[in-house]
Every structure is written in C-alpha cells, then in structure tokens.
PDB file of C-alpha atoms in Angstrom:
ATOM      1  CA  CYS I   1    -168.120 142.334 -19.634  1.00  0.00           C
ATOM      2  CA  SER I   2    -170.665 145.119 -19.973  1.00  0.00           C
ATOM      3  CA  MET I   3    -174.203 144.959 -20.404  1.00  0.00           C
ATOM      4  CA  ALA I   4    -173.942 146.081 -24.064  1.00  0.00           C
ATOM      5  CA  MET I   5    -171.665 142.978 -24.822  1.00  0.00           C
ATOM      6  CA  LEU I   6    -174.232 140.710 -23.448  1.00  0.00           C
ATOM      7  CA  HIS I   7    -177.062 142.176 -25.496  1.00  0.00           C
ATOM      8  CA  ARG I   8    -174.938 141.800 -28.588  1.00  0.00           C
ATOM      9  CA  ARG I   9    -173.613 138.243 -27.649  1.00  0.00           C
ATOM     10  CA  ALA I  10    -177.372 137.207 -26.851  1.00  0.00           C
ATOM     11  CA  CYS I  11    -175.795 134.738 -24.289  1.00  0.00           C
ATOM     12  CA  MET I  12    -173.292 133.932 -21.593  1.00  0.00           C
ATOM     13  CA  GLU I  13    -171.753 131.028 -19.860  1.00  0.00           C
ATOM     14  CA  VAL I  14    -171.944 130.989 -15.995  1.00  0.00           C
ATOM     15  CA  ALA I  15    -169.582 128.460 -14.169  1.00  0.00           C
ATOM     16  CA  PHE I  16    -170.423 127.186 -10.784  1.00  0.00           C
ATOM     17  CA  LEU I  17    -168.097 125.405  -8.472  1.00  0.00           C
ATOM     18  CA  GLU I  18    -169.289 121.741  -7.137  1.00  0.00           C
ATOM     19  CA  ALA I  19    -170.727 121.924  -3.890  1.00  0.00           C
ATOM     20  CA  PRO I  20    -168.425 120.871  -1.141  1.00  0.00           C
ATOM     21  CA  LYS I  21    -168.270 116.939  -0.150  1.00  0.00           C
ATOM     22  CA  VAL I  22    -168.697 117.220   3.726  1.00  0.00           C
ATOM     23  CA  HIS I  23    -167.471 114.086   5.572  1.00  0.00           C
ATOM     24  CA  LEU I  24    -169.209 113.520   8.602  1.00  0.00           C
ATOM     25  CA  LYS I  25    -168.867 110.970  11.398  1.00  0.00           C
ATOM     26  CA  VAL I  26    -171.776 110.397  13.500  1.00  0.00           C
ATOM     27  CA  VAL I  27    -170.549 109.069  17.309  1.00  0.00           C
ATOM     28  CA  MET I  28    -171.811 108.019  20.469  1.00  0.00           C
ATOM     29  CA  PRO I  29    -171.246 111.165  22.995  1.00  0.00           C
ATOM     30  CA  ARG I  30    -168.458 110.664  25.732  1.00  0.00           C
ATOM     31  CA  GLU I  31    -166.577 107.972  23.746  1.00  0.00           C
ATOM     32  CA  ALA I  32    -166.631 108.905  20.151  1.00  0.00           C
ATOM     33  CA  LEU I  33    -167.665 105.746  18.836  1.00  0.00           C
ATOM     34  CA  GLY I  34    -168.836 105.546  15.288  1.00  0.00           C
ATOM     35  CA  LEU I  35    -172.503 104.982  15.299  1.00  0.00           C
ATOM     36  CA  GLN I  36    -173.686 102.619  12.446  1.00  0.00           C
ATOM     37  CA  ASP I  37    -177.145 103.202  10.165  1.00  0.00           C
ATOM     38  CA  VAL I  38    -177.994 106.648  11.299  1.00  0.00           C
ATOM     39  CA  ARG I  39    -179.935 108.124   8.721  1.00  0.00           C
ATOM     40  CA  LEU I  40    -178.808 111.897   8.031  1.00  0.00           C
ATOM     41  CA  GLN I  41    -180.663 114.708   6.071  1.00  0.00           C
ATOM     42  CA  VAL I  42    -180.502 118.280   5.090  1.00  0.00           C
ATOM     43  CA  ASP I  43    -184.277 119.343   3.933  1.00  0.00           C
ATOM     44  CA  ASP I  44    -183.086 122.878   2.446  1.00  0.00           C
ATOM     45  CA  GLU I  45    -180.208 120.850   0.505  1.00  0.00           C
ATOM     46  CA  ASN I  46    -182.444 117.871  -0.715  1.00  0.00           C
ATOM     47  CA  GLN I  47    -179.548 115.932   0.510  1.00  0.00           C
ATOM     48  CA  GLN I  48    -179.879 112.601   2.596  1.00  0.00           C
ATOM     49  CA  GLY I  49    -177.732 109.434   3.683  1.00  0.00           C
ATOM     50  CA  LYS I  50    -176.777 106.998   5.869  1.00  0.00           C
ATOM     51  CA  THR I  51    -173.976 106.219   7.962  1.00  0.00           C
ATOM     52  CA  ASP I  52    -171.547 103.055   7.269  1.00  0.00           C
ATOM     53  CA  ALA I  53    -170.232 100.435   9.799  1.00  0.00           C
ATOM     54  CA  HIS I  54    -167.538 103.111  10.664  1.00  0.00           C
ATOM     55  CA  GLY I  55    -170.255 106.050  11.402  1.00  0.00           C
ATOM     56  CA  HIS I  56    -169.038 107.738   8.323  1.00  0.00           C
ATOM     57  CA  CYS I  57    -171.408 109.543   5.571  1.00  0.00           C
ATOM     58  CA  VAL I  58    -170.717 112.166   2.632  1.00  0.00           C
ATOM     59  CA  LEU I  59    -173.062 114.816   1.853  1.00  0.00           C
ATOM     60  CA  SER I  60    -172.849 117.476  -0.810  1.00  0.00           C
ATOM     61  CA  LEU I  61    -173.708 120.846   1.223  1.00  0.00           C
ATOM     62  CA  ARG I  62    -173.208 124.452  -0.176  1.00  0.00           C
ATOM     63  CA  PRO I  63    -171.165 126.829   2.094  1.00  0.00           C
ATOM     64  CA  GLY I  64    -173.203 128.280   5.128  1.00  0.00           C
ATOM     65  CA  GLU I  65    -174.721 127.132   8.458  1.00  0.00           C
ATOM     66  CA  LYS I  66    -176.623 123.931   8.054  1.00  0.00           C
ATOM     67  CA  LEU I  67    -179.410 122.012  10.021  1.00  0.00           C
ATOM     68  CA  LEU I  68    -178.604 118.195   9.861  1.00  0.00           C
ATOM     69  CA  LYS I  69    -181.203 115.745  11.181  1.00  0.00           C
ATOM     70  CA  LEU I  70    -180.237 112.244  12.393  1.00  0.00           C
ATOM     71  CA  ARG I  71    -182.207 109.491  13.073  1.00  0.00           C
ATOM     72  CA  HIS I  72    -181.049 105.918  14.449  1.00  0.00           C
ATOM     73  CA  PRO I  73    -183.639 103.067  14.077  1.00  0.00           C
ATOM     74  CA  ALA I  74    -182.878 101.554  17.701  1.00  0.00           C
ATOM     75  CA  PHE I  75    -183.929 104.553  19.224  1.00  0.00           C
ATOM     76  CA  LYS I  76    -187.311 106.211  19.800  1.00  0.00           C
ATOM     77  CA  SER I  77    -186.033 109.642  20.141  1.00  0.00           C
ATOM     78  CA  GLY I  78    -187.014 110.308  16.257  1.00  0.00           C
ATOM     79  CA  TRP I  79    -185.413 113.087  14.518  1.00  0.00           C
ATOM     80  CA  ILE I  80    -182.427 114.705  16.553  1.00  0.00           C
ATOM     81  CA  ASP I  81    -181.224 118.228  15.182  1.00  0.00           C
ATOM     82  CA  GLN I  82    -177.357 119.327  14.908  1.00  0.00           C
ATOM     83  CA  ARG I  83    -175.865 122.205  13.170  1.00  0.00           C
ATOM     84  CA  ILE I  84    -172.730 122.518  11.302  1.00  0.00           C
ATOM     85  CA  MET I  85    -171.054 125.489   9.443  1.00  0.00           C
ATOM     86  CA  VAL I  86    -169.489 124.670   6.005  1.00  0.00           C
ATOM     87  CA  ASN I  87    -166.781 127.102   5.148  1.00  0.00           C
ATOM     88  CA  THR I  88    -164.094 125.330   3.500  1.00  0.00           C
ATOM     89  CA  MET I  89    -164.055 123.152   0.385  1.00  0.00           C
ATOM     90  CA  SER I  90    -162.974 119.956   2.408  1.00  0.00           C
ATOM     91  CA  PRO I  91    -165.158 120.209   5.679  1.00  0.00           C
ATOM     92  CA  CYS I  92    -164.908 117.454   8.146  1.00  0.00           C
ATOM     93  CA  PHE I  93    -167.085 117.041  11.163  1.00  0.00           C
ATOM     94  CA  LEU I  94    -167.435 114.774  14.353  1.00  0.00           C
ATOM     95  CA  ILE I  95    -171.223 114.602  14.861  1.00  0.00           C
ATOM     96  CA  PRO I  96    -171.894 113.247  18.522  1.00  0.00           C
ATOM     97  CA  MET I  97    -175.645 112.057  18.319  1.00  0.00           C
ATOM     98  CA  PRO I  98    -177.561 111.916  21.809  1.00  0.00           C
ATOM     99  CA  LEU I  99    -178.800 108.742  22.824  1.00  0.00           C
ATOM    100  CA  ALA I 100    -181.410 107.603  25.575  1.00  0.00           C
ATOM    101  CA  LEU I 101    -180.633 103.810  26.423  1.00  0.00           C
ATOM    102  CA  ALA I 102    -183.131 101.627  28.556  1.00  0.00           C
ATOM    103  CA  VAL I 103    -181.884 100.137  31.420  1.00  0.00           C
ATOM    104  CA  TRP I 104    -183.154  97.452  33.691  1.00  0.00           C
ATOM    105  CA  ARG I 105    -182.374  94.812  36.106  1.00  0.00           C
ATOM    106  CA  VAL I 106    -183.323  91.302  36.454  1.00  0.00           C
ATOM    107  CA  PRO I 107    -183.349  89.258  40.081  1.00  0.00           C
ATOM    108  CA  VAL I 108    -181.223  86.253  40.176  1.00  0.00           C
ATOM    109  CA  ILE I 109    -183.049  83.766  42.489  1.00  0.00           C
ATOM    110  CA  ILE I 110    -181.360  80.892  43.871  1.00  0.00           C
ATOM    111  CA  ARG I 111    -183.381  78.540  46.002  1.00  0.00           C
ATOM    112  CA  GLY I 112    -186.118  80.821  46.177  1.00  0.00           C
ATOM    113  CA  GLU I 113    -184.262  84.042  47.564  1.00  0.00           C
ATOM    114  CA  VAL I 114    -182.872  86.854  45.420  1.00  0.00           C
ATOM    115  CA  ALA I 115    -179.013  86.266  45.259  1.00  0.00           C
ATOM    116  CA  ALA I 116    -178.016  89.137  42.936  1.00  0.00           C
ATOM    117  CA  TRP I 117    -179.395  91.335  40.100  1.00  0.00           C
ATOM    118  CA  GLU I 118    -178.377  91.199  36.461  1.00  0.00           C
ATOM    119  CA  VAL I 119    -178.094  94.816  34.786  1.00  0.00           C
ATOM    120  CA  TRP I 120    -179.210  95.110  31.207  1.00  0.00           C
ATOM    121  CA  ALA I 121    -179.245  97.615  28.588  1.00  0.00           C
ATOM    122  CA  ALA I 122    -180.462  98.278  25.086  1.00  0.00           C
ATOM    123  CA  GLY I 123    -181.688 100.833  22.737  1.00  0.00           C
ATOM    124  CA  SER I 124    -184.806 102.014  23.580  1.00  0.00           C
ATOM    125  CA  ALA I 125    -186.511 100.713  20.227  1.00  0.00           C
ATOM    126  CA  CYS I 126    -184.915  97.012  20.582  1.00  0.00           C
ATOM    127  CA  VAL I 127    -186.351  96.309  24.161  1.00  0.00           C
ATOM    128  CA  ASP I 128    -188.882  93.354  24.273  1.00  0.00           C
ATOM    129  CA  ARG I 129    -192.005  94.972  26.349  1.00  0.00           C
ATOM    130  CA  GLU I 130    -193.806  91.469  26.166  1.00  0.00           C
ATOM    131  CA  ALA I 131    -191.177  89.916  28.096  1.00  0.00           C
ATOM    132  CA  ARG I 132    -192.321  87.457  31.011  1.00  0.00           C
ATOM    133  CA  GLU I 133    -189.278  87.867  33.073  1.00  0.00           C
ATOM    134  CA  VAL I 134    -189.347  89.999  36.209  1.00  0.00           C
ATOM    135  CA  ARG I 135    -187.799  93.460  35.268  1.00  0.00           C
ATOM    136  CA  GLU I 136    -187.306  96.730  37.290  1.00  0.00           C
ATOM    137  CA  PRO I 137    -185.990  99.950  35.987  1.00  0.00           C
ATOM    138  CA  TYR I 138    -182.274 100.288  37.089  1.00  0.00           C
ATOM    139  CA  SER I 139    -181.196 103.577  38.665  1.00  0.00           C
ATOM    140  CA  GLY I 140    -177.477 103.680  39.671  1.00  0.00           C
ATOM    141  CA  PRO I 141    -174.002 104.126  38.017  1.00  0.00           C
ATOM    142  CA  VAL I 142    -172.847 103.440  34.514  1.00  0.00           C
ATOM    143  CA  LEU I 143    -169.462 103.228  33.079  1.00  0.00           C
ATOM    144  CA  THR I 144    -167.886 104.014  29.992  1.00  0.00           C
ATOM    145  CA  ARG I 145    -164.704 102.564  28.712  1.00  0.00           C
ATOM    146  CA  GLY I 146    -162.867 105.573  29.386  1.00  0.00           C
ATOM    147  CA  GLY I 147    -164.039 105.873  33.050  1.00  0.00           C
ATOM    148  CA  VAL I 148    -166.622 108.343  32.611  1.00  0.00           C
ATOM    149  CA  ARG I 149    -169.381 108.052  35.422  1.00  0.00           C
ATOM    150  CA  LEU I 150    -172.903 108.238  34.015  1.00  0.00           C
ATOM    151  CA  GLU I 151    -176.213 107.791  36.027  1.00  0.00           C
ATOM    152  CA  ALA I 152    -179.184 105.763  34.946  1.00  0.00           C
ATOM    153  CA  VAL I 153    -182.364 107.444  36.456  1.00  0.00           C
ATOM    154  CA  ASP I 154    -185.674 105.525  36.467  1.00  0.00           C
ATOM    155  CA  GLY I 155    -184.486 103.081  33.591  1.00  0.00           C
ATOM    156  CA  CYS I 156    -183.101 105.633  31.438  1.00  0.00           C
ATOM    157  CA  LEU I 157    -179.339 106.224  30.680  1.00  0.00           C
ATOM    158  CA  ALA I 158    -179.228 109.507  28.984  1.00  0.00           C
ATOM    159  CA  LEU I 159    -176.035 110.485  26.653  1.00  0.00           C
ATOM    160  CA  ASP I 160    -176.613 114.242  26.420  1.00  0.00           C
ATOM    161  CA  ALA I 161    -176.105 116.173  23.230  1.00  0.00           C
ATOM    162  CA  GLU I 162    -172.591 117.437  22.280  1.00  0.00           C
ATOM    163  CA  PRO I 163    -172.097 120.161  19.882  1.00  0.00           C
ATOM    164  CA  ALA I 164    -170.523 119.149  16.589  1.00  0.00           C
ATOM    165  CA  VAL I 165    -166.646 119.386  16.273  1.00  0.00           C
ATOM    166  CA  SER I 166    -164.868 120.375  13.155  1.00  0.00           C
ATOM    167  CA  LEU I 167    -161.936 118.016  12.273  1.00  0.00           C
ATOM    168  CA  SER I 168    -160.614 120.621   9.529  1.00  0.00           C
ATOM    169  CA  SER I 169    -157.551 121.390  12.107  1.00  0.00           C
ATOM    170  CA  ILE I 170    -156.496 117.496  11.520  1.00  0.00           C
ATOM    171  CA  GLU I 171    -153.566 118.009   8.849  1.00  0.00           C
ATOM    172  CA  ASP I 172    -152.287 114.671   9.069  1.00  0.00           C
ATOM    173  CA  PRO I 173    -154.404 112.396   5.935  1.00  0.00           C
ATOM    174  CA  GLN I 174    -153.459 108.741   7.897  1.00  0.00           C
ATOM    175  CA  GLN I 175    -154.767 110.516  11.334  1.00  0.00           C
ATOM    176  CA  LEU I 176    -158.103 111.194   9.508  1.00  0.00           C
ATOM    177  CA  ALA I 177    -158.282 108.080   7.602  1.00  0.00           C
ATOM    178  CA  ASP I 178    -157.946 106.114  10.867  1.00  0.00           C
ATOM    179  CA  LEU I 179    -160.810 108.057  12.576  1.00  0.00           C
ATOM    180  CA  PHE I 180    -163.014 106.794   9.777  1.00  0.00           C
ATOM    181  CA  ARG I 181    -161.666 103.505   9.805  1.00  0.00           C
ATOM    182  CA  GLU I 182    -162.659 102.484  13.486  1.00  0.00           C
ATOM    183  CA  ILE I 183    -165.447 100.174  13.925  1.00  0.00           C
ATOM    184  CA  ALA I 184    -166.587  99.560  17.478  1.00  0.00           C
ATOM    185  CA  ASP I 185    -169.317  98.068  19.659  1.00  0.00           C
ATOM    186  CA  PRO I 186    -171.125 100.948  21.654  1.00  0.00           C
ATOM    187  CA  LEU I 187    -172.885  98.558  24.294  1.00  0.00           C
ATOM    188  CA  ALA I 188    -169.510  96.696  24.906  1.00  0.00           C
ATOM    189  CA  ALA I 189    -167.994 100.192  25.742  1.00  0.00           C
ATOM    190  CA  LEU I 190    -170.622 100.616  28.933  1.00  0.00           C
ATOM    191  CA  SER I 191    -170.245  98.523  31.989  1.00  0.00           C
ATOM    192  CA  LEU I 192    -171.376  98.600  35.873  1.00  0.00           C
ATOM    193  CA  GLU I 193    -169.286 100.438  38.665  1.00  0.00           C
ATOM    194  CA  ALA I 194    -166.806  97.796  40.351  1.00  0.00           C
ATOM    195  CA  PRO I 195    -167.047  95.468  41.823  1.00  0.00           C
ATOM    196  CA  PHE I 196    -169.270  93.218  39.453  1.00  0.00           C
ATOM    197  CA  ALA I 197    -169.582  89.869  37.474  1.00  0.00           C
ATOM    198  CA  ARG I 198    -170.227  89.428  33.660  1.00  0.00           C
ATOM    199  CA  PRO I 199    -170.055  86.226  31.636  1.00  0.00           C
ATOM    200  CA  GLN I 200    -166.955  85.705  29.802  1.00  0.00           C
ATOM    201  CA  HIS I 201    -168.495  85.353  26.557  1.00  0.00           C
ATOM    202  CA  VAL I 202    -169.964  88.908  26.903  1.00  0.00           C
ATOM    203  CA  VAL I 203    -166.578  90.186  27.709  1.00  0.00           C
ATOM    204  CA  ASP I 204    -164.971  88.702  24.458  1.00  0.00           C
ATOM    205  CA  SER I 205    -168.047  90.105  22.469  1.00  0.00           C
ATOM    206  CA  GLY I 206    -166.498  93.645  22.475  1.00  0.00           C
ATOM    207  CA  ASP I 207    -164.028  92.783  19.958  1.00  0.00           C
ATOM    208  CA  ALA I 208    -166.963  92.019  17.098  1.00  0.00           C
ATOM    209  CA  ASP I 209    -166.961  94.379  14.097  1.00  0.00           C
ATOM    210  CA  THR I 210    -170.537  94.840  14.344  1.00  0.00           C
ATOM    211  CA  GLN I 211    -172.911  96.929  16.207  1.00  0.00           C
ATOM    212  CA  ASP I 212    -176.051  95.558  18.195  1.00  0.00           C
ATOM    213  CA  TRP I 213    -178.392  97.387  20.105  1.00  0.00           C
ATOM    214  CA  ARG I 214    -180.433  94.487  21.412  1.00  0.00           C
ATOM    215  CA  PRO I 215    -180.435  93.662  25.248  1.00  0.00           C
ATOM    216  CA  ARG I 216    -177.098  93.116  26.725  1.00  0.00           C
ATOM    217  CA  ILE I 217    -176.051  92.243  30.106  1.00  0.00           C
ATOM    218  CA  LEU I 218    -173.567  95.123  31.483  1.00  0.00           C
ATOM    219  CA  GLY I 219    -172.869  93.036  34.602  1.00  0.00           C
ATOM    220  CA  LEU I 220    -174.518  91.348  37.793  1.00  0.00           C
ATOM    221  CA  ARG I 221    -174.137  92.743  41.290  1.00  0.00           C
ATOM    222  CA  PRO I 222    -174.962  90.715  44.500  1.00  0.00           C
ATOM    223  CA  GLU I 223    -177.939  91.298  46.612  1.00  0.00           C
ATOM    224  CA  ALA I 224    -175.872  91.307  49.886  1.00  0.00           C
ATOM    225  CA  PRO I 225    -174.481  94.721  50.481  1.00  0.00           C
ATOM    226  CA  LEU I 226    -170.931  95.514  49.640  1.00  0.00           C
ATOM    227  CA  LEU I 227    -168.304  96.761  52.058  1.00  0.00           C
ATOM    228  CA  GLU I 228    -167.700 100.324  52.231  1.00  0.00           C
ATOM    229  CA  ALA I 229    -164.765 102.036  50.823  1.00  0.00           C
ATOM    230  CA  GLY I 230    -161.986 102.117  53.505  1.00  0.00           C
ATOM    231  CA  ALA I 231    -163.493  98.901  55.502  1.00  0.00           C
ATOM    232  CA  ALA I 232    -160.752  96.901  56.836  1.00  0.00           C
ATOM    233  CA  VAL I 233    -160.911  93.377  54.886  1.00  0.00           C
ATOM    234  CA  GLY I 234    -159.161  90.380  56.175  1.00  0.00           C
ATOM    235  CA  ALA I 235    -157.836  87.428  54.212  1.00  0.00           C
ATOM    236  CA  GLY I 236    -160.654  85.323  54.141  1.00  0.00           C
ATOM    237  CA  ASP I 237    -163.280  88.376  54.408  1.00  0.00           C
ATOM    238  CA  PHE I 238    -164.038  88.262  50.629  1.00  0.00           C
ATOM    239  CA  VAL I 239    -165.815  85.230  48.974  1.00  0.00           C
ATOM    240  CA  LEU I 240    -167.612  85.042  45.740  1.00  0.00           C
ATOM    241  CA  ARG I 241    -169.152  81.927  44.347  1.00  0.00           C
ATOM    242  CA  ALA I 242    -170.995  81.896  40.950  1.00  0.00           C
ATOM    243  CA  ARG I 243    -173.916  79.312  40.846  1.00  0.00           C
ATOM    244  CA  THR I 244    -176.751  78.052  38.578  1.00  0.00           C
ATOM    245  CA  HIS I 245    -180.326  79.331  39.057  1.00  0.00           C
ATOM    246  CA  CYS I 246    -182.068  75.900  39.515  1.00  0.00           C
ATOM    247  CA  CYS I 247    -179.660  73.993  41.753  1.00  0.00           C
ATOM    248  CA  GLY I 248    -177.061  75.984  43.042  1.00  0.00           C
ATOM    249  CA  CYS I 249    -174.260  74.461  41.337  1.00  0.00           C
ATOM    250  CA  GLY I 250    -170.811  76.183  40.662  1.00  0.00           C
ATOM    251  CA  VAL I 251    -170.351  77.785  37.106  1.00  0.00           C
ATOM    252  CA  ALA I 252    -167.008  78.478  35.464  1.00  0.00           C
ATOM    253  CA  GLY I 253    -165.986  81.100  33.063  1.00  0.00           C
ATOM    254  CA  VAL I 254    -167.382  84.297  34.923  1.00  0.00           C
ATOM    255  CA  HIS I 255    -165.234  87.442  34.894  1.00  0.00           C
ATOM    256  CA  VAL I 256    -164.966  89.413  37.704  1.00  0.00           C
ATOM    257  CA  VAL I 257    -164.099  93.083  37.958  1.00  0.00           C
TER     258      VAL I 257
END
C-alpha cells in the first residue's frame, strides 16, 4: 500500500489487537497464600481492579513493563509498588505483597501473678488502639505453616517484598486453575515457636474459607523459663495445667504443641 493509493482511497482501516488479559494472583510472601480484597491499579493504562477470595484479579494491559500499585484495607502501608513485564498474549503472574502485621502480648494473671503471656497478631489497621487490656509489643520468633522462622521486632512482624513471578512456564491448565482456586486464611498460617498452647477453637478456624485480619491469638507461652535444648528431662519433669484467670480452675480443650 503506497501513499498515492491512500490519497486516492481517502481512507484506510487499521486493525488493533486486544490488549492481553493479565491474570494476577496477589499472595502473602513466604507462604504464597492468596490475599483477598487487595486493590490494584496501573495508572498509565487507566486500569484498576480488586482481588477475589482466591487473591485473583484480571487486568487488560498492553505489552511492556508495568508498574502495579497494590493496597490492602487491613494495613496502613498505603500503596505498594510491584513491577511486571507483559511480553505474551496470555500472561500470568504471582504478586507477593509485603505486609507489616502488628504483634503484641497480653499477660495472663492468675491469683495476682503473671502466669503466662498470650501473643496476638492482626493487620496494622485492625488493631483497637483504645483497648483497655494491658499490652506490650512482642519481640520474638513467629513461624509460618511451612516452617519458615520470622522475627517480630518491637511489635511489628514484617513480611518483606519479593519480586513478582511469571507463571507462563506452567503448561498444565489444571495446575494453574488449582493455583487460583485456593482459599486460605493467612493468619492461621502463623504460630509461635514450640512449645506453646492455643485454644482448640482457634486451631479449628484455620479451615475456614474466609480471611479475617482482626486480632487473632497466635499462642500462649508460660512466664516460667523453659528448659534449655538438650537438657535432661525425667519422667515427671514436665507438667502443664490450663487454668481460668479468675479462680484457677482447670480448662479443657487447649491444644498444646
């Protein structure tokens, strides 16, 4: 087609391919658990969306490097940036979203003395700052379900940023479908370092198909010092008793790890 031909026809038709539909799964770092209700936007493409219960979202993006902005209502971190490269017609990405959880401990007082400490965690925007209970920022180890040891420092558990991962290498459609179908409760994936105790109803709640970032107890540890690793333990050296706060009566249904 030459310019002379265009001049004689006075018009031309241009066909544009539809922008690729980019499948995104926003996940919690370390555990790759899908995050619900995360807002995503790409300013230069005028695209925005929100993840479903599986952490899944679809945006139409033209090829090239894109700056994703993510925000979760349960956290105070504001907008977080992640970069992806769209270079196929069916792109798919795993997007780890850095999170900062509030972690604190509450004393368990029995007969006027501190007998143990409850360790709690929540999304930073879900903490009741006006609660009247005695609280202290927690510093210490927190374990993920996969056994990764994290460290809470002065009341903050930071799950650091990780680069986005392209899933284009997954050729099995069923494997990809299963990845986007998973529903998980992220707080249920965290626990204390053993030994610790946790109420049985909290253990059972890990199977729920909802995500809740409100305060959740991670576990309870005694105030008394624990035995050092490798210390000799006799048949009657370990005794554990769960008791009520008020009168010290025994409590059933406590899960001990």
